[in-house]
Coordinates of C-alpha atoms (C1' of nucleotides) in Angstrom, one line a residue:
Chain N
X36 CA 141.2 67.6 159.3
X37 CA 139.1 68.2 162.5
X38 CA 135.5 69.3 162.4
X39 CA 134.1 71.9 164.8
X40 CA 134.7 70.9 168.4
X41 CA 131.4 69.5 169.5
X42 CA 133.1 66.5 171.0
X43 CA 134.1 67.4 174.6
X44 CA 137.2 65.1 174.6
X45 CA 139.3 64.0 171.7
X46 CA 142.1 61.4 171.7
X47 CA 145.6 61.9 170.4
X48 CA 148.1 64.7 170.7
X49 CA 146.8 68.1 171.5
X50 CA 146.9 70.6 168.7
X51 CA 149.5 73.3 168.9
X52 CA 147.9 75.4 166.1
X53 CA 144.3 75.7 165.3
X54 CA 142.5 76.5 162.1
X55 CA 141.3 79.8 163.7
X56 CA 144.9 80.8 164.5
X57 CA 145.9 80.0 160.9
X58 CA 143.1 82.2 159.5
X59 CA 144.0 85.0 161.9
X60 CA 147.6 84.9 160.9
X61 CA 146.7 84.7 157.2
X62 CA 144.5 87.8 157.6
X63 CA 147.2 89.8 159.3
X64 CA 149.8 88.9 156.6
X65 CA 147.3 90.0 153.9
X66 CA 146.4 93.2 155.7
X67 CA 150.0 94.1 156.3
X68 CA 151.6 93.1 153.0
X69 CA 149.0 92.0 150.5
X70 CA 147.7 88.7 149.4
X71 CA 150.8 88.1 147.1
X72 CA 152.9 87.8 150.2
X73 CA 150.7 85.1 151.7
X74 CA 152.5 81.8 151.2
X75 CA 152.3 78.6 153.1
X76 CA 155.9 78.9 154.1
X77 CA 155.6 82.5 155.2
X78 CA 152.4 81.6 157.2
X79 CA 154.3 78.7 158.9
X80 CA 157.2 80.9 160.1
X81 CA 154.6 83.4 161.3
X82 CA 153.0 80.6 163.4
X83 CA 156.3 79.1 164.4
X84 CA 155.6 75.7 162.8
X85 CA 156.7 73.9 159.7
X86 CA 154.8 74.5 156.4
X87 CA 153.5 71.0 156.5
X88 CA 151.8 71.5 159.8
X89 CA 149.3 73.8 158.1
X90 CA 148.2 71.0 155.8
X91 CA 146.8 69.2 158.8
X92 CA 144.3 72.0 159.2
X93 CA 143.6 73.1 155.6
X94 CA 143.5 71.0 152.5
X95 CA 145.7 73.3 150.4
X96 CA 146.3 76.9 149.7
X97 CA 143.1 77.3 147.7
X98 CA 141.1 75.9 150.6
X99 CA 142.7 78.3 152.9
X100 CA 141.7 81.3 150.7
X101 CA 138.2 80.0 150.5
X102 CA 138.0 79.7 154.3
X103 CA 139.2 83.3 154.6
X104 CA 136.6 84.4 152.2
X105 CA 133.8 82.6 153.9
X106 CA 134.8 83.8 157.3
X107 CA 134.7 87.4 156.0
X108 CA 131.4 86.8 154.1
X109 CA 129.7 85.5 157.2
X110 CA 130.5 88.5 159.3
X111 CA 129.2 91.1 156.7
X112 CA 126.0 92.9 157.8
X113 CA 124.1 93.7 154.7
X114 CA 122.0 96.9 154.8
X115 CA 118.2 97.2 154.7
X116 CA 116.9 97.9 151.2
X117 CA 114.5 100.6 150.1
X118 CA 111.3 99.7 148.3
X119 CA 111.8 101.7 145.1
X120 CA 113.3 99.2 142.5
X121 CA 116.0 101.5 141.1
X122 CA 117.1 102.4 144.6
X123 CA 117.0 98.8 145.7
X124 CA 119.4 97.8 143.0
X125 CA 121.6 100.7 143.7
X126 CA 122.0 100.2 147.4
X127 CA 122.5 96.4 147.0
X128 CA 125.2 97.0 144.3
X129 CA 126.9 99.6 146.4
X130 CA 126.9 97.3 149.4
X131 CA 128.6 94.6 147.3
X132 CA 131.1 97.1 146.1
X133 CA 131.9 98.4 149.5
X134 CA 132.2 95.0 151.1
X135 CA 134.7 93.9 148.4
X136 CA 136.6 97.2 148.3
X137 CA 137.5 96.6 152.0
X138 CA 139.2 93.3 151.0
X139 CA 140.3 93.8 147.4
X140 CA 142.1 90.4 147.1
X141 CA 138.7 88.7 147.5
X142 CA 137.7 89.9 144.1
X143 CA 140.6 88.1 142.5
X144 CA 139.2 84.8 143.9
X145 CA 135.6 85.6 143.2
X146 CA 136.2 86.2 139.6
X147 CA 137.2 82.6 139.3
X148 CA 134.2 81.2 140.9
X149 CA 132.1 84.3 141.4
X150 CA 130.3 83.5 144.6
X151 CA 131.0 85.1 147.9
X152 CA 129.9 82.1 149.9
X153 CA 126.2 81.4 150.3
X154 CA 125.8 84.6 152.4
X155 CA 126.5 86.7 149.3
X156 CA 123.5 85.3 147.5
X157 CA 121.8 88.2 149.3
X158 CA 123.3 90.5 146.7
X159 CA 122.3 88.5 143.6
X160 CA 118.8 88.0 145.0
X161 CA 118.3 91.6 145.9
X162 CA 119.6 92.9 142.5
X163 CA 117.6 90.4 140.5
X164 CA 114.5 91.2 142.6
X165 CA 115.0 94.9 142.1
X166 CA 115.1 94.6 138.3
X167 CA 112.0 92.4 138.3
X168 CA 110.2 94.9 140.4
X169 CA 111.4 97.5 138.0
X170 CA 109.6 95.7 135.2
X171 CA 112.2 93.3 133.6
X172 CA 111.3 89.7 132.9
X173 CA 113.2 87.3 135.1
X174 CA 115.8 86.1 132.6
X175 CA 116.5 89.7 131.6
X176 CA 116.9 90.6 135.3
X177 CA 119.4 87.9 135.7
X178 CA 121.4 89.2 132.8
X179 CA 121.2 92.7 134.2
X180 CA 122.7 91.4 137.5
X181 CA 125.5 89.8 135.6
X182 CA 126.2 93.2 133.9
X183 CA 126.2 94.9 137.3
X184 CA 128.6 92.3 138.6
X185 CA 131.0 92.7 135.7
X186 CA 131.0 96.4 136.1
X187 CA 131.6 96.1 139.9
X188 CA 134.4 93.6 139.5
X189 CA 136.1 95.7 136.8
X190 CA 135.9 98.8 138.9
X191 CA 137.4 97.0 141.9
X192 CA 140.1 95.2 140.0
X193 CA 141.3 98.1 138.0
X194 CA 141.4 100.4 141.1
X195 CA 143.1 97.8 143.3
X196 CA 145.8 97.1 140.8
X197 CA 146.5 100.7 139.9
X198 CA 146.7 101.5 143.6
X199 CA 149.2 98.7 144.0
X200 CA 151.1 99.9 141.0
X201 CA 151.2 103.4 142.4
X202 CA 152.5 102.1 145.7
X203 CA 155.6 100.8 143.9
X204 CA 157.3 103.9 142.7
X205 CA 158.6 103.1 139.3
X206 CA 157.0 105.7 137.1
X207 CA 153.7 104.6 135.5
X208 CA 153.8 104.2 131.7
X209 CA 150.5 106.1 131.6
X210 CA 151.9 109.3 133.1
X211 CA 154.8 109.1 130.7
X212 CA 152.6 108.7 127.7
X213 CA 150.4 111.7 128.6
X214 CA 153.5 113.8 129.0
X215 CA 154.3 113.7 125.3
X216 CA 151.0 113.3 123.5
X217 CA 150.5 114.1 119.8
X218 CA 147.8 116.8 120.0
X219 CA 146.9 116.3 116.3
X220 CA 146.2 112.6 116.5
X221 CA 144.6 112.7 120.0
X222 CA 143.1 116.2 120.5
X223 CA 140.7 115.2 123.3
X224 CA 143.3 113.4 125.4
X225 CA 145.8 116.2 124.8
X226 CA 143.2 118.7 126.0
X227 CA 142.7 116.7 129.1
X228 CA 146.5 116.5 129.6
X229 CA 147.6 115.6 133.1
X230 CA 144.0 116.3 134.4
X231 CA 143.2 112.8 133.1
X232 CA 145.4 111.2 135.8
X233 CA 143.4 112.9 138.6
X234 CA 140.1 112.2 136.9
X235 CA 141.0 108.5 136.6
X236 CA 141.8 108.5 140.3
X237 CA 138.3 109.7 141.2
X238 CA 135.6 107.4 142.3
X239 CA 133.4 106.9 139.3
X240 CA 131.5 103.9 140.6
X241 CA 128.3 105.7 141.5
X242 CA 128.3 107.5 138.1
X243 CA 128.5 104.3 136.1
X244 CA 126.1 102.4 138.4
X245 CA 123.4 105.0 138.1
X246 CA 123.8 105.1 134.3
X247 CA 123.8 101.3 134.1
X248 CA 120.6 100.9 136.2
X249 CA 118.9 103.6 134.2
X250 CA 119.9 102.1 130.9
X251 CA 119.0 98.5 131.9
X252 CA 115.6 99.5 133.2
X253 CA 114.8 101.6 130.1
X254 CA 113.6 98.7 128.1
X255 CA 111.1 97.8 130.8
Chain Q
X238 CA 170.5 94.2 124.7
X239 CA 170.7 94.9 121.0
X240 CA 168.7 97.7 119.4
X241 CA 167.0 97.3 116.0
X242 CA 169.6 96.2 113.4
X243 CA 170.3 99.4 111.5
X244 CA 174.1 98.6 111.7
X245 CA 174.9 96.4 108.7
X246 CA 177.7 94.6 110.5
X247 CA 178.2 93.9 114.2
X248 CA 181.1 92.5 116.0
X249 CA 181.2 89.5 118.4
X250 CA 179.5 86.2 118.3
X251 CA 176.5 85.7 116.1
X252 CA 173.2 85.4 117.9
X253 CA 171.6 82.0 118.0
X254 CA 168.2 83.2 119.3
X255 CA 166.6 86.6 118.4
X256 CA 164.1 88.7 120.2
X257 CA 161.6 87.9 117.5
X258 CA 162.0 84.2 118.0
X259 CA 161.5 84.6 121.7
X260 CA 158.3 86.5 121.2
X261 CA 157.1 84.0 118.7
X262 CA 157.8 81.1 121.0
X263 CA 156.2 83.0 123.9
X264 CA 153.0 83.6 121.9
X265 CA 152.8 80.0 120.9
X266 CA 153.1 78.8 124.5
X267 CA 150.5 81.2 125.6
X268 CA 148.1 80.2 122.8
X269 CA 148.5 76.5 123.5
X270 CA 148.5 76.4 127.2
X271 CA 147.7 79.9 128.7
X272 CA 149.8 82.6 130.1
X273 CA 150.2 80.8 133.4
X274 CA 152.4 78.3 131.7
X275 CA 154.7 80.9 130.2
X276 CA 157.8 80.7 132.3
X277 CA 161.3 81.7 131.4
X278 CA 162.5 78.2 132.0
X279 CA 159.8 76.7 129.8
X280 CA 160.5 79.3 127.1
X281 CA 164.2 78.3 127.2
X282 CA 163.5 74.6 126.7
X283 CA 161.1 75.5 123.9
X284 CA 164.0 77.4 122.2
X285 CA 166.7 75.0 123.1
X286 CA 168.7 77.4 125.2
X287 CA 169.3 78.0 128.8
X288 CA 167.0 80.3 130.8
X289 CA 169.7 82.9 131.1
X290 CA 170.2 83.2 127.4
X291 CA 166.7 84.9 127.3
X292 CA 168.0 87.7 129.6
X293 CA 170.3 88.8 126.9
X294 CA 167.4 89.7 124.7
X295 CA 164.7 90.9 127.2
X296 CA 165.3 92.7 130.5
X297 CA 163.0 90.4 132.6
X298 CA 159.7 88.6 132.4
X299 CA 157.7 91.8 132.8
X300 CA 159.6 93.3 129.9
X301 CA 158.8 90.2 127.8
X302 CA 155.1 90.5 128.5
X303 CA 155.2 94.2 127.6
X304 CA 156.9 93.4 124.4
X305 CA 154.3 90.8 123.6
X306 CA 151.5 93.3 124.3
X307 CA 153.0 96.0 122.2
X308 CA 153.6 93.7 119.3
X309 CA 150.0 92.7 119.4
X310 CA 148.8 96.3 119.8
X311 CA 150.7 97.5 116.8
X312 CA 149.2 94.9 114.5
X313 CA 145.6 95.7 115.5
X314 CA 143.5 97.4 112.7
X315 CA 140.9 99.6 114.4
X316 CA 137.6 100.1 112.6
X317 CA 136.2 103.2 111.0
X318 CA 133.8 105.0 113.3
X319 CA 130.3 106.2 112.5
X320 CA 129.4 109.9 113.0
X321 CA 126.6 109.5 115.5
X322 CA 128.1 110.0 119.0
X323 CA 126.3 107.1 120.7
X324 CA 127.2 104.7 117.9
X325 CA 130.8 106.0 117.8
X326 CA 131.3 105.2 121.5
X327 CA 129.6 101.8 121.0
X328 CA 131.7 100.7 118.1
X329 CA 135.0 101.9 119.7
X330 CA 134.2 100.2 123.0
X331 CA 133.2 97.0 121.1
X332 CA 136.4 97.1 119.2
X333 CA 138.4 97.4 122.4
X334 CA 136.4 94.5 123.9
X335 CA 137.0 92.2 120.8
X336 CA 140.7 93.0 120.5
X337 CA 141.2 92.1 124.2
X338 CA 138.9 89.1 124.1
X339 CA 141.2 87.5 121.5
X340 CA 144.1 87.7 123.9
X341 CA 142.5 87.6 127.4
X342 CA 145.8 87.4 129.3
X343 CA 146.5 91.0 128.1
X344 CA 143.7 92.3 130.3
X345 CA 145.5 91.0 133.3
X346 CA 148.5 93.1 132.5
X347 CA 146.5 96.1 131.3
X348 CA 144.7 96.4 134.6
X349 CA 148.0 97.0 136.3
X350 CA 149.0 99.8 133.9
X351 CA 145.9 100.2 131.8
X352 CA 147.4 101.3 128.5
X353 CA 147.6 99.1 125.5
X354 CA 150.7 100.7 124.2
X355 CA 150.4 104.1 122.5
X356 CA 148.4 102.5 119.7
X357 CA 145.5 101.9 122.0
X358 CA 145.1 105.6 122.7
X359 CA 142.8 105.4 119.7
X360 CA 140.2 103.8 121.9
X361 CA 140.3 106.3 124.7
X362 CA 140.4 109.2 122.3
X363 CA 137.4 107.9 120.3
X364 CA 135.3 107.2 123.3
X365 CA 136.0 110.5 125.0
X366 CA 135.4 112.2 121.7
X367 CA 132.1 110.4 121.3
X368 CA 130.9 111.5 124.7
X369 CA 131.9 115.1 124.1
X370 CA 130.0 115.0 120.7
X371 CA 127.1 113.6 122.7
X372 CA 127.0 116.7 124.8
X373 CA 129.2 115.8 127.9
X374 CA 131.7 118.3 129.1
X375 CA 135.3 117.1 128.7
X376 CA 136.0 116.0 132.3
X377 CA 132.7 114.2 132.4
X378 CA 133.5 112.5 129.1
X379 CA 136.8 111.3 130.6
X380 CA 135.0 109.8 133.6
X381 CA 132.5 108.2 131.2
X382 CA 135.4 106.5 129.4
X383 CA 136.8 105.2 132.7
X384 CA 133.4 103.7 133.5
X385 CA 133.3 102.0 130.1
X386 CA 136.8 100.7 130.6
X387 CA 136.0 99.2 134.0
X388 CA 132.9 97.6 132.6
X389 CA 134.9 96.1 129.7
X390 CA 137.7 94.9 131.9
X391 CA 135.3 93.3 134.3
X392 CA 133.4 91.5 131.6
X393 CA 136.6 90.2 130.0
X394 CA 138.2 89.1 133.3
X395 CA 135.1 87.4 134.7
X396 CA 134.5 85.6 131.5
X397 CA 138.1 84.6 131.0
X398 CA 138.5 83.2 134.5
X399 CA 135.2 81.3 134.5
X400 CA 136.1 79.8 131.2
X401 CA 139.4 78.7 132.6
X402 CA 137.6 77.3 135.6
X403 CA 135.2 75.4 133.4
X404 CA 138.1 73.9 131.5
X405 CA 139.4 72.3 134.7
X406 CA 136.7 69.9 135.6
X407 CA 136.3 70.0 139.3
X408 CA 132.7 71.0 139.9
X409 CA 132.1 74.7 140.3
X410 CA 131.0 75.9 143.7
X411 CA 128.3 77.9 142.0
X412 CA 126.5 74.9 140.3
X413 CA 126.5 73.2 143.7
X414 CA 124.9 76.1 145.5
X415 CA 122.2 76.5 142.9
X416 CA 121.4 72.8 143.2
X417 CA 120.2 73.2 146.8
X418 CA 118.9 76.7 147.2
X419 CA 116.5 77.9 149.9
X420 CA 113.4 79.0 148.0
X421 CA 112.1 81.0 150.9
X422 CA 115.2 83.1 151.4
X423 CA 116.1 83.5 147.7
X424 CA 112.9 83.2 145.7
X425 CA 114.2 84.9 142.5
X426 CA 117.3 82.8 142.3
X427 CA 115.3 79.6 143.1
X428 CA 112.9 80.5 140.3
X429 CA 115.8 80.9 138.0
X430 CA 117.3 77.6 139.1
X431 CA 119.8 76.1 136.8
X432 CA 118.8 78.5 134.0
X433 CA 121.0 81.0 135.8
X434 CA 124.1 79.1 134.8
X435 CA 123.3 79.2 131.1
X436 CA 122.2 82.9 131.3
X437 CA 125.5 83.7 133.0
X438 CA 127.3 82.1 130.1
X439 CA 125.6 84.3 127.5
X440 CA 127.3 87.3 126.1
X441 CA 125.8 90.3 127.9
X442 CA 128.5 92.8 126.9
X443 CA 126.3 94.6 124.3
X444 CA 123.4 94.7 126.7
X445 CA 125.4 96.4 129.4
X446 CA 127.3 98.6 126.9
X447 CA 124.1 100.1 125.4
X448 CA 122.6 100.6 128.8
X449 CA 125.8 102.3 130.0
X450 CA 126.1 104.7 127.0
X451 CA 122.4 105.6 127.3
X452 CA 122.6 106.3 131.0
X453 CA 125.9 108.2 130.7
X454 CA 124.6 110.5 128.0
X455 CA 121.3 111.1 129.7
X456 CA 122.6 114.0 131.8
X457 CA 123.8 115.7 128.6
Chain X
dA215 C1' 178.5 89.9 122.0
dC216 C1' 176.3 86.0 123.1
dC217 C1' 175.6 82.1 125.8
dT218 C1' 176.4 78.4 129.7
dG219 C1' 176.6 76.4 134.6
dA220 C1' 176.2 76.8 139.0
dA221 C1' 173.9 79.0 142.5
dC222 C1' 170.5 81.8 145.4
dA223 C1' 166.2 82.6 147.2
dC224 C1' 162.0 81.4 146.7
dC225 C1' 157.3 78.5 145.7
dG226 C1' 153.3 74.4 146.8
dT227 C1' 153.0 69.8 148.0
dT228 C1' 153.9 64.5 148.9
dC229 C1' 155.5 61.0 151.7
dA230 C1' 157.5 58.5 155.6
dA231 C1' 158.6 58.9 160.0
dG232 C1' 158.4 60.5 164.9
dT233 C1' 155.7 61.3 169.4
Chain B
dA29 C1' 146.0 63.0 166.0
dC30 C1' 149.3 66.2 165.2
dC31 C1' 153.7 67.5 163.7
dT32 C1' 158.6 67.3 161.6
dG33 C1' 162.4 66.5 158.0
dA34 C1' 163.7 65.5 153.8
dA35 C1' 162.6 65.6 149.3
dC36 C1' 160.4 66.7 144.6
dA37 C1' 159.2 69.6 141.1
dC38 C1' 158.9 73.9 140.2
dC39 C1' 159.8 79.5 139.9
dG40 C1' 162.7 84.3 138.5
dT41 C1' 167.1 86.0 138.6
dT42 C1' 172.4 87.1 139.7
dC43 C1' 177.0 86.3 138.9
dA44 C1' 181.3 84.5 137.0
dA45 C1' 183.1 82.2 133.4
dG46 C1' 183.5 80.4 128.7
dT47 C1' 183.9 81.2 123.4

DNA sequence: ACCTGAACACCGTTCAAGT
DNA sequence: ACCTGAACACCGTTCAAGT
């Protein structure tokens, strides 16, 4: 596995495919068809090489995904944060949400090891700092950050998956259930009727985020 | 595919494996080794039949998972709810959380089609009703439920996956990052140090839930 | 009606060999 | 050093045939 090319000359056979090319091809497969379609074999045909050629540039598939993630993380420009604690947390959390919403598959990896490379420590630091500035003790602020992260991850995962589900066109079980709902057992849901489906599609991240920050800072 | 056996006599060859046996075997594989290990082939060897025999009792693997989910949902005993709106939402949400925490793999399916069978409408109904009783208009109450669901799903998924990750023993990337952290760039995180890891492991669901309910009902 | 056997179209990855 | 070819140990599922 070659390191970054600081050496002007290297011995041996010249490389036909580079790590950068692999990452670029992987990104384009993911963008076009989703992360589920990214396989080593598919990537190989895309690059015109054998599957095994890839293993000379990345350790394994997990390594490839981590490289993709870091490459993306490094190019993110995080926003400036306002002074006011509540707002600071809100803007930092929203930035995390938006950065991840642009590459939903990343959340699936993050939830396993929840760290968007070192670059993303910016988010944790900012949110913890905002909560401390808002009056929480440090350990409480850290827990508050975890709560924000769980909420953000849940929002992104649920939305990403129901979007994928909607893209396939077999009818959703949910729509079917709401069609014939027992109004005696479930009066509220029956009253909502099919409006529930459009309400569920709306962006509720800000609503929950504001509530969460308010509630978490209340004890301060 | 046979329906439920209301017919006293049926013609043809007697069945060697039943749908109930398949579901039982599937559950025991999942409990012992996780849902990732549940494959049609593995299930077949467990039952002493060929993989294809299973397809006579379930449509496909997704159908099998849905059957497992519904079987579990039907056996859940939901708690009685208190009158006070805030408490009603809290108890219902906590019940949803606990029911799913006992079978974490279910969340992975739910997030695709977010409905725990018809039985689980109890949760949505209770939470929406609690928010309405707390003073929110119906559409707002429905959005508030969605927020609670996203938070709950995120908590469960993040915890389930980091638990799985911890079970494998390759060192987590997170621990490594916290070991050598730049105290100038990330003062709060550096101050937390390795305490962050134990804080992250703690159960923060109630903390966030209470904050969320408070915040969501504030506008009422 | 219920089940088997062989096959198809996939996976990620190892290992020995080629240039 | 970089890549290929063949192979291993898996997947879910279809299809034709057996009892």
